[in-house]
Amino acid sequence: MFAHRPVSRFRDPLNRSRGPGGVLLPALLFLICSSPASAQVAAPAAGAALRPDTPAPVWLDREGKPLPFTNTDELLDFLRTARVVRYREIRGITRPYEVQLEKNGIRMRGAFNYATEEKAIVTLQRTGTQIGFRDTYLFNLAAYELSRLLGLDNVPPAVERKVAGKRGALSAWIENAMEEATRRARKMEPPDVEHYNRQVYVMHVFDALIENTDRTLENVLIGPDWKVWMIDHTRAFRRSPEPKNLEALEHCERGLWEKLRTLDEAVVRERLKKILRRDELEALLQRRQKLVEHFQKLIDERGEENVLYTLP
């Protein structure tokens, strides 16, 4: 659909090399961090943004059988109120848990993160020195709430609750998924490279918006339907008003662009004021404005058909 730049040949915003089959490697860091070793669902059309006529994802139990949730609110209620049957620590710097949940005969897994680290200054392997460093489970909640406002359905639903006496964020588990690191190691190619790359580009734009400094090979999950899931946002929502690598973002999914452009800041403030600090929230809104201005400029210069694209 792009006369000059087909989506399947998107330039990687971070100028990474390409993976098997010419697949764009996402904006990935190479530090192992907290994320489930395997994850969650079978959803509708892979990576599709939520529209009014789009069904909610079909969530699965550990055996791969569909769970009886008819909408996302039912799933969120289950995550808040289901009994914790057992839990175990899984790989990750913040030592997250895989949690087994049960309620009214329904069983489901969740991923629990309780990170709560804060330092005035810190030097990290990939991102260097950061002032006002905060690594917190609250950012998983903020990422999910923001994704809903943007019409996205590829951030796992998350709620705040206690597990094993610790307060944290409990997210729905993506069953039968693999990490991007695994896909690369196995040299697996998506059945539709262009569609996969378009999903990756949605992730690039979302990460620029939330200033996610920790998108690793391990916190990009790929469902059995090749839907790309974004997990683990505990090191997002930094306080810089400038989106990183803005000049490299050349395309935006049409539905995401419309949501970005028309996002009601009053609604964002109301939904996130109890999760983000004031400076984090203000920086987010400033980055949103910069992204809107950036893509509008590209549309004016190149034409809408050469900047925007539509996922099925």
CSV table of C-alpha atoms in Angstrom, one decimal:
chain,number,residue,atom,x,y,z
A,1,MET,CA,0.0,0.0,0.0
A,2,PHE,CA,3.0,2.3,0.3
A,3,ALA,CA,4.1,3.4,-3.1
A,4,HIS,CA,7.7,4.2,-2.0
A,5,ARG,CA,8.1,2.3,1.3
A,6,PRO,CA,6.3,-1.0,1.6
A,7,VAL,CA,5.6,-1.8,5.2
A,8,SER,CA,7.4,-5.1,4.9
A,9,ARG,CA,10.5,-3.1,4.3
A,10,PHE,CA,10.2,-0.7,7.2
A,11,ARG,CA,13.5,0.7,8.4
A,12,ASP,CA,14.1,-0.4,11.9
A,13,PRO,CA,13.7,2.7,14.1
A,14,LEU,CA,16.8,1.7,16.2
A,15,ASN,CA,18.7,0.7,13.1
A,16,ARG,CA,19.0,-2.9,14.2
A,17,SER,CA,19.9,-5.8,11.9
A,18,ARG,CA,17.1,-7.9,10.6
A,19,GLY,CA,16.2,-11.3,11.8
A,20,PRO,CA,15.2,-14.4,9.9
A,21,GLY,CA,13.1,-13.8,6.8
A,22,GLY,CA,13.8,-10.1,6.9
A,23,VAL,CA,11.8,-9.6,10.0
A,24,LEU,CA,12.5,-6.3,11.8
A,25,LEU,CA,14.1,-6.8,15.2
A,26,PRO,CA,12.2,-4.7,17.7
A,27,ALA,CA,13.6,-1.9,19.8
A,28,LEU,CA,15.3,-4.5,22.0
A,29,LEU,CA,17.7,-4.2,24.8
A,30,PHE,CA,19.9,-7.1,25.5
A,31,LEU,CA,19.7,-7.2,29.3
A,32,ILE,CA,17.8,-10.1,30.8
A,33,CYS,CA,15.0,-8.7,32.9
A,34,SER,CA,11.9,-9.8,34.7
A,35,SER,CA,9.4,-11.6,32.4
A,36,PRO,CA,7.6,-14.9,32.3
A,37,ALA,CA,9.6,-17.6,30.5
A,38,SER,CA,6.5,-18.4,28.5
A,39,ALA,CA,3.2,-16.6,28.2
A,40,GLN,CA,-0.4,-16.3,27.1
A,41,VAL,CA,-3.3,-16.2,24.7
A,42,ALA,CA,-4.9,-16.9,21.4
A,43,ALA,CA,-6.5,-13.7,20.3
A,44,PRO,CA,-8.4,-12.4,17.3
A,45,ALA,CA,-6.6,-11.1,14.2
A,46,ALA,CA,-2.9,-10.8,15.4
A,47,GLY,CA,-2.0,-7.4,16.6
A,48,ALA,CA,-5.3,-5.8,15.7
A,49,ALA,CA,-6.1,-2.6,17.5
A,50,LEU,CA,-9.4,-2.8,19.5
A,51,ARG,CA,-12.2,-1.3,17.5
A,52,PRO,CA,-15.9,-1.3,18.6
A,53,ASP,CA,-16.6,-4.2,16.4
A,54,THR,CA,-13.5,-6.2,17.4
A,55,PRO,CA,-14.1,-9.2,19.8
A,56,ALA,CA,-12.0,-9.4,22.9
A,57,PRO,CA,-9.1,-11.9,22.9
A,58,VAL,CA,-9.9,-15.5,23.8
A,59,TRP,CA,-8.0,-16.3,27.0
A,60,LEU,CA,-6.7,-19.8,27.6
A,61,ASP,CA,-6.0,-22.0,30.6
A,62,ARG,CA,-2.8,-23.9,31.0
A,63,GLU,CA,-4.1,-26.8,28.8
A,64,GLY,CA,-4.9,-24.4,26.0
A,65,LYS,CA,-8.7,-24.5,26.5
A,66,PRO,CA,-10.7,-21.3,26.1
A,67,LEU,CA,-11.7,-19.6,29.4
A,68,PRO,CA,-15.3,-18.4,29.8
A,69,PHE,CA,-14.7,-14.7,30.0
A,70,THR,CA,-17.0,-12.8,27.7
A,71,ASN,CA,-15.2,-9.4,28.1
A,72,THR,CA,-12.1,-7.9,29.6
A,73,ASP,CA,-13.8,-6.7,32.8
A,74,GLU,CA,-14.7,-10.2,33.7
A,75,LEU,CA,-11.0,-11.2,33.3
A,76,LEU,CA,-9.9,-8.3,35.4
A,77,ASP,CA,-12.3,-9.2,38.1
A,78,PHE,CA,-11.0,-12.8,38.1
A,79,LEU,CA,-7.4,-11.5,38.4
A,80,ARG,CA,-8.4,-9.3,41.4
A,81,THR,CA,-10.4,-11.9,43.3
A,82,ALA,CA,-9.3,-15.4,42.3
A,83,ARG,CA,-7.6,-17.5,45.0
A,84,VAL,CA,-3.9,-18.0,44.7
A,85,VAL,CA,-3.4,-21.8,44.6
A,86,ARG,CA,0.3,-21.7,44.3
A,87,TYR,CA,3.2,-19.5,43.0
A,88,ARG,CA,6.8,-20.0,42.1
A,89,GLU,CA,9.6,-17.6,41.3
A,90,ILE,CA,10.6,-17.4,37.6
A,91,ARG,CA,13.5,-15.9,35.7
A,92,GLY,CA,14.0,-12.2,35.9
A,93,ILE,CA,16.1,-9.5,37.7
A,94,THR,CA,13.1,-8.5,39.8
A,95,ARG,CA,12.3,-12.2,40.7
A,96,PRO,CA,8.7,-12.3,39.4
A,97,TYR,CA,6.2,-15.1,40.1
A,98,GLU,CA,4.2,-17.4,38.0
A,99,VAL,CA,0.9,-17.6,39.9
A,100,GLN,CA,-1.8,-20.3,39.7
A,101,LEU,CA,-5.3,-18.9,40.2
A,102,GLU,CA,-8.7,-20.5,40.8
A,103,LYS,CA,-12.2,-19.3,41.2
A,104,ASN,CA,-15.5,-21.1,40.7
A,105,GLY,CA,-13.8,-24.0,38.9
A,106,ILE,CA,-11.9,-21.7,36.6
A,107,ARG,CA,-8.1,-22.0,36.6
A,108,MET,CA,-5.7,-19.6,35.0
A,109,ARG,CA,-2.1,-18.5,35.3
A,110,GLY,CA,-0.9,-15.0,36.0
A,111,ALA,CA,2.5,-13.2,36.0
A,112,PHE,CA,3.1,-11.2,39.3
A,113,ASN,CA,5.7,-8.5,39.5
A,114,TYR,CA,6.4,-6.6,42.7
A,115,ALA,CA,9.4,-4.5,41.7
A,116,THR,CA,9.8,-1.4,43.9
A,117,GLU,CA,13.3,0.0,43.5
A,118,GLU,CA,14.1,3.7,43.5
A,119,LYS,CA,17.4,5.5,43.3
A,120,ALA,CA,18.5,9.1,42.9
A,121,ILE,CA,21.1,8.1,40.3
A,122,VAL,CA,21.9,4.7,38.7
A,123,THR,CA,24.2,3.5,35.9
A,124,LEU,CA,22.7,0.7,33.9
A,125,GLN,CA,24.5,-1.6,31.4
A,126,ARG,CA,22.5,-0.6,28.3
A,127,THR,CA,21.0,2.8,29.0
A,128,GLY,CA,23.8,4.4,31.0
A,129,THR,CA,23.3,6.8,33.8
A,130,GLN,CA,19.8,7.7,34.8
A,131,ILE,CA,18.7,10.4,37.2
A,132,GLY,CA,15.6,9.7,39.3
A,133,PHE,CA,15.6,6.0,38.5
A,134,ARG,CA,12.4,4.2,39.4
A,135,ASP,CA,11.7,0.5,38.7
A,136,THR,CA,8.1,-0.3,39.8
A,137,TYR,CA,5.3,-2.7,39.2
A,138,LEU,CA,3.0,0.4,39.0
A,139,PHE,CA,4.3,1.0,35.5
A,140,ASN,CA,2.8,-2.3,34.4
A,141,LEU,CA,-0.6,-1.0,35.5
A,142,ALA,CA,0.0,2.3,33.8
A,143,ALA,CA,1.0,0.7,30.5
A,144,TYR,CA,-2.1,-1.4,30.5
A,145,GLU,CA,-4.4,1.5,31.3
A,146,LEU,CA,-2.8,3.6,28.6
A,147,SER,CA,-3.0,0.8,26.1
A,148,ARG,CA,-6.8,0.6,26.6
A,149,LEU,CA,-7.1,4.3,26.0
A,150,LEU,CA,-5.2,3.9,22.8
A,151,GLY,CA,-7.3,1.0,21.6
A,152,LEU,CA,-4.6,-1.5,21.8
A,153,ASP,CA,-5.1,-5.1,22.9
A,154,ASN,CA,-1.5,-6.4,23.0
A,155,VAL,CA,-0.6,-5.4,26.6
A,156,PRO,CA,-1.8,-8.1,29.0
A,157,PRO,CA,-4.6,-7.0,31.4
A,158,ALA,CA,-3.1,-6.2,34.8
A,159,VAL,CA,-4.5,-5.4,38.3
A,160,GLU,CA,-3.0,-4.5,41.6
A,161,ARG,CA,-3.2,-7.0,44.4
A,162,LYS,CA,-1.2,-8.9,47.0
A,163,VAL,CA,0.5,-12.3,46.4
A,164,ALA,CA,2.5,-14.0,49.2
A,165,GLY,CA,2.2,-10.8,51.3
A,166,LYS,CA,3.7,-8.6,48.6
A,167,ARG,CA,1.8,-5.9,46.8
A,168,GLY,CA,2.4,-5.8,43.0
A,169,ALA,CA,0.9,-6.1,39.5
A,170,LEU,CA,-0.8,-9.4,38.5
A,171,SER,CA,-1.0,-9.7,34.7
A,172,ALA,CA,-2.8,-12.3,32.6
A,173,TRP,CA,-0.5,-15.0,31.4
A,174,ILE,CA,0.0,-15.6,27.6
A,175,GLU,CA,-0.3,-19.3,27.1
A,176,ASN,CA,1.8,-21.1,24.5
A,177,ALA,CA,3.8,-18.0,23.6
A,178,MET,CA,7.5,-17.7,23.0
A,179,GLU,CA,9.9,-14.9,23.6
A,180,GLU,CA,11.4,-13.0,20.7
A,181,ALA,CA,14.8,-14.3,21.9
A,182,THR,CA,13.5,-17.9,21.3
A,183,ARG,CA,12.1,-17.0,17.9
A,184,ARG,CA,15.5,-15.7,16.9
A,185,ALA,CA,17.4,-18.6,18.3
A,186,ARG,CA,15.2,-21.1,16.5
A,187,LYS,CA,15.4,-19.0,13.3
A,188,MET,CA,11.6,-19.1,13.0
A,189,GLU,CA,9.9,-16.9,10.3
A,190,PRO,CA,6.4,-15.5,10.7
A,191,PRO,CA,3.9,-16.8,8.1
A,192,ASP,CA,3.2,-13.2,7.2
A,193,VAL,CA,6.4,-11.1,7.6
A,194,GLU,CA,4.7,-7.8,6.6
A,195,HIS,CA,1.9,-8.3,9.2
A,196,TYR,CA,4.5,-9.1,11.9
A,197,ASN,CA,6.6,-6.0,11.1
A,198,ARG,CA,3.5,-3.9,11.3
A,199,GLN,CA,2.8,-5.1,14.8
A,200,VAL,CA,6.4,-4.4,15.7
A,201,TYR,CA,6.0,-0.9,14.5
A,202,VAL,CA,3.0,-0.4,16.8
A,203,MET,CA,5.4,-1.5,19.7
A,204,HIS,CA,8.0,1.1,18.6
A,205,VAL,CA,5.5,3.9,18.8
A,206,PHE,CA,4.1,2.8,22.1
A,207,ASP,CA,7.6,2.5,23.6
A,208,ALA,CA,8.4,6.0,22.4
A,209,LEU,CA,5.2,7.3,24.0
A,210,ILE,CA,5.9,5.6,27.4
A,211,GLU,CA,9.7,6.0,27.2
A,212,ASN,CA,10.3,2.4,27.8
A,213,THR,CA,14.0,1.9,28.4
A,214,ASP,CA,13.8,-1.9,28.9
A,215,ARG,CA,12.2,-3.5,25.8
A,216,THR,CA,14.4,-6.7,25.8
A,217,LEU,CA,14.3,-9.8,23.6
A,218,GLU,CA,12.7,-11.5,26.6
A,219,ASN,CA,9.8,-9.1,27.1
A,220,VAL,CA,8.4,-9.3,23.6
A,221,LEU,CA,6.1,-12.4,23.4
A,222,ILE,CA,4.7,-14.0,20.3
A,223,GLY,CA,1.5,-15.9,20.6
A,224,PRO,CA,0.7,-19.1,18.7
A,225,ASP,CA,-1.2,-17.0,16.2
A,226,TRP,CA,1.9,-14.7,15.8
A,227,LYS,CA,0.4,-11.9,17.7
A,228,VAL,CA,3.1,-9.7,19.3
A,229,TRP,CA,2.6,-9.0,23.0
A,230,MET,CA,4.3,-6.3,25.0
A,231,ILE,CA,5.1,-7.2,28.6
A,232,ASP,CA,7.2,-5.9,31.5
A,233,HIS,CA,7.1,-2.1,31.6
A,234,THR,CA,8.6,-1.6,35.1
A,235,ARG,CA,11.3,0.7,33.7
A,236,ALA,CA,9.1,2.8,31.5
A,237,PHE,CA,7.5,6.2,32.1
A,238,ARG,CA,10.7,8.2,32.5
A,239,ARG,CA,10.5,11.9,33.0
A,240,SER,CA,12.0,13.1,29.8
A,241,PRO,CA,9.5,15.1,27.6
A,242,GLU,CA,11.3,14.1,24.4
A,243,PRO,CA,10.5,10.7,22.8
A,244,LYS,CA,13.6,8.7,22.1
A,245,ASN,CA,14.6,8.0,18.4
A,246,LEU,CA,11.7,10.2,17.2
A,247,GLU,CA,13.3,10.9,13.9
A,248,ALA,CA,13.4,7.2,13.1
A,249,LEU,CA,9.6,6.6,13.5
A,250,GLU,CA,8.3,6.9,9.9
A,251,HIS,CA,5.0,5.1,10.1
A,252,CYS,CA,2.1,4.7,12.5
A,253,GLU,CA,-0.9,2.3,12.5
A,254,ARG,CA,-4.0,4.3,11.5
A,255,GLY,CA,-6.1,3.4,14.5
A,256,LEU,CA,-3.3,4.2,16.9
A,257,TRP,CA,-2.7,7.5,15.2
A,258,GLU,CA,-6.3,8.5,15.5
A,259,LYS,CA,-6.3,7.6,19.2
A,260,LEU,CA,-3.0,9.5,19.8
A,261,ARG,CA,-4.3,12.5,17.9
A,262,THR,CA,-7.7,12.7,19.7
A,263,LEU,CA,-6.6,11.5,23.2
A,264,ASP,CA,-8.3,13.4,25.9
A,265,GLU,CA,-5.6,14.6,28.3
A,266,ALA,CA,-8.2,15.0,31.1
A,267,VAL,CA,-9.2,11.4,30.8
A,268,VAL,CA,-5.5,10.3,30.8
A,269,ARG,CA,-4.9,12.3,34.0
A,270,GLU,CA,-7.9,10.8,35.7
A,271,ARG,CA,-7.1,7.2,34.8
A,272,LEU,CA,-3.4,7.5,35.6
A,273,LYS,CA,-3.2,10.0,38.5
A,274,LYS,CA,-3.2,7.3,41.1
A,275,ILE,CA,-0.5,5.3,39.3
A,276,LEU,CA,2.0,7.8,38.0
A,277,ARG,CA,3.6,10.7,39.8
A,278,ARG,CA,2.9,14.2,38.6
A,279,ASP,CA,6.2,14.6,36.7
A,280,GLU,CA,5.9,11.2,35.1
A,281,LEU,CA,2.4,12.0,33.9
A,282,GLU,CA,3.3,15.4,32.6
A,283,ALA,CA,6.3,14.0,30.7
A,284,LEU,CA,4.0,11.3,29.2
A,285,LEU,CA,1.6,14.0,27.9
A,286,GLN,CA,4.4,16.1,26.5
A,287,ARG,CA,5.8,13.0,24.6
A,288,ARG,CA,2.3,12.3,23.3
A,289,GLN,CA,2.2,15.9,21.9
A,290,LYS,CA,5.6,15.5,20.3
A,291,LEU,CA,4.6,12.3,18.6
A,292,VAL,CA,1.4,13.8,17.2
A,293,GLU,CA,3.4,16.8,15.8
A,294,HIS,CA,6.0,14.4,14.4
A,295,PHE,CA,3.5,12.2,12.5
A,296,GLN,CA,1.4,15.1,11.4
A,297,LYS,CA,4.5,16.7,9.9
A,298,LEU,CA,5.3,13.4,8.1
A,299,ILE,CA,1.7,13.2,6.8
A,300,ASP,CA,1.9,16.8,5.5
A,301,GLU,CA,5.2,16.2,3.8
A,302,ARG,CA,4.8,12.6,2.4
A,303,GLY,CA,1.1,12.1,2.2
A,304,GLU,CA,-1.1,10.0,4.5
A,305,GLU,CA,-0.8,6.9,2.4
A,306,ASN,CA,3.0,6.9,2.8
A,307,VAL,CA,2.9,7.3,6.6
A,308,LEU,CA,-0.2,5.5,8.0
A,309,TYR,CA,-1.1,1.8,7.6
A,310,THR,CA,-3.9,-0.4,8.8
A,311,LEU,CA,-3.8,-3.7,10.6
A,312,PRO,CA,-6.6,-6.1,9.8
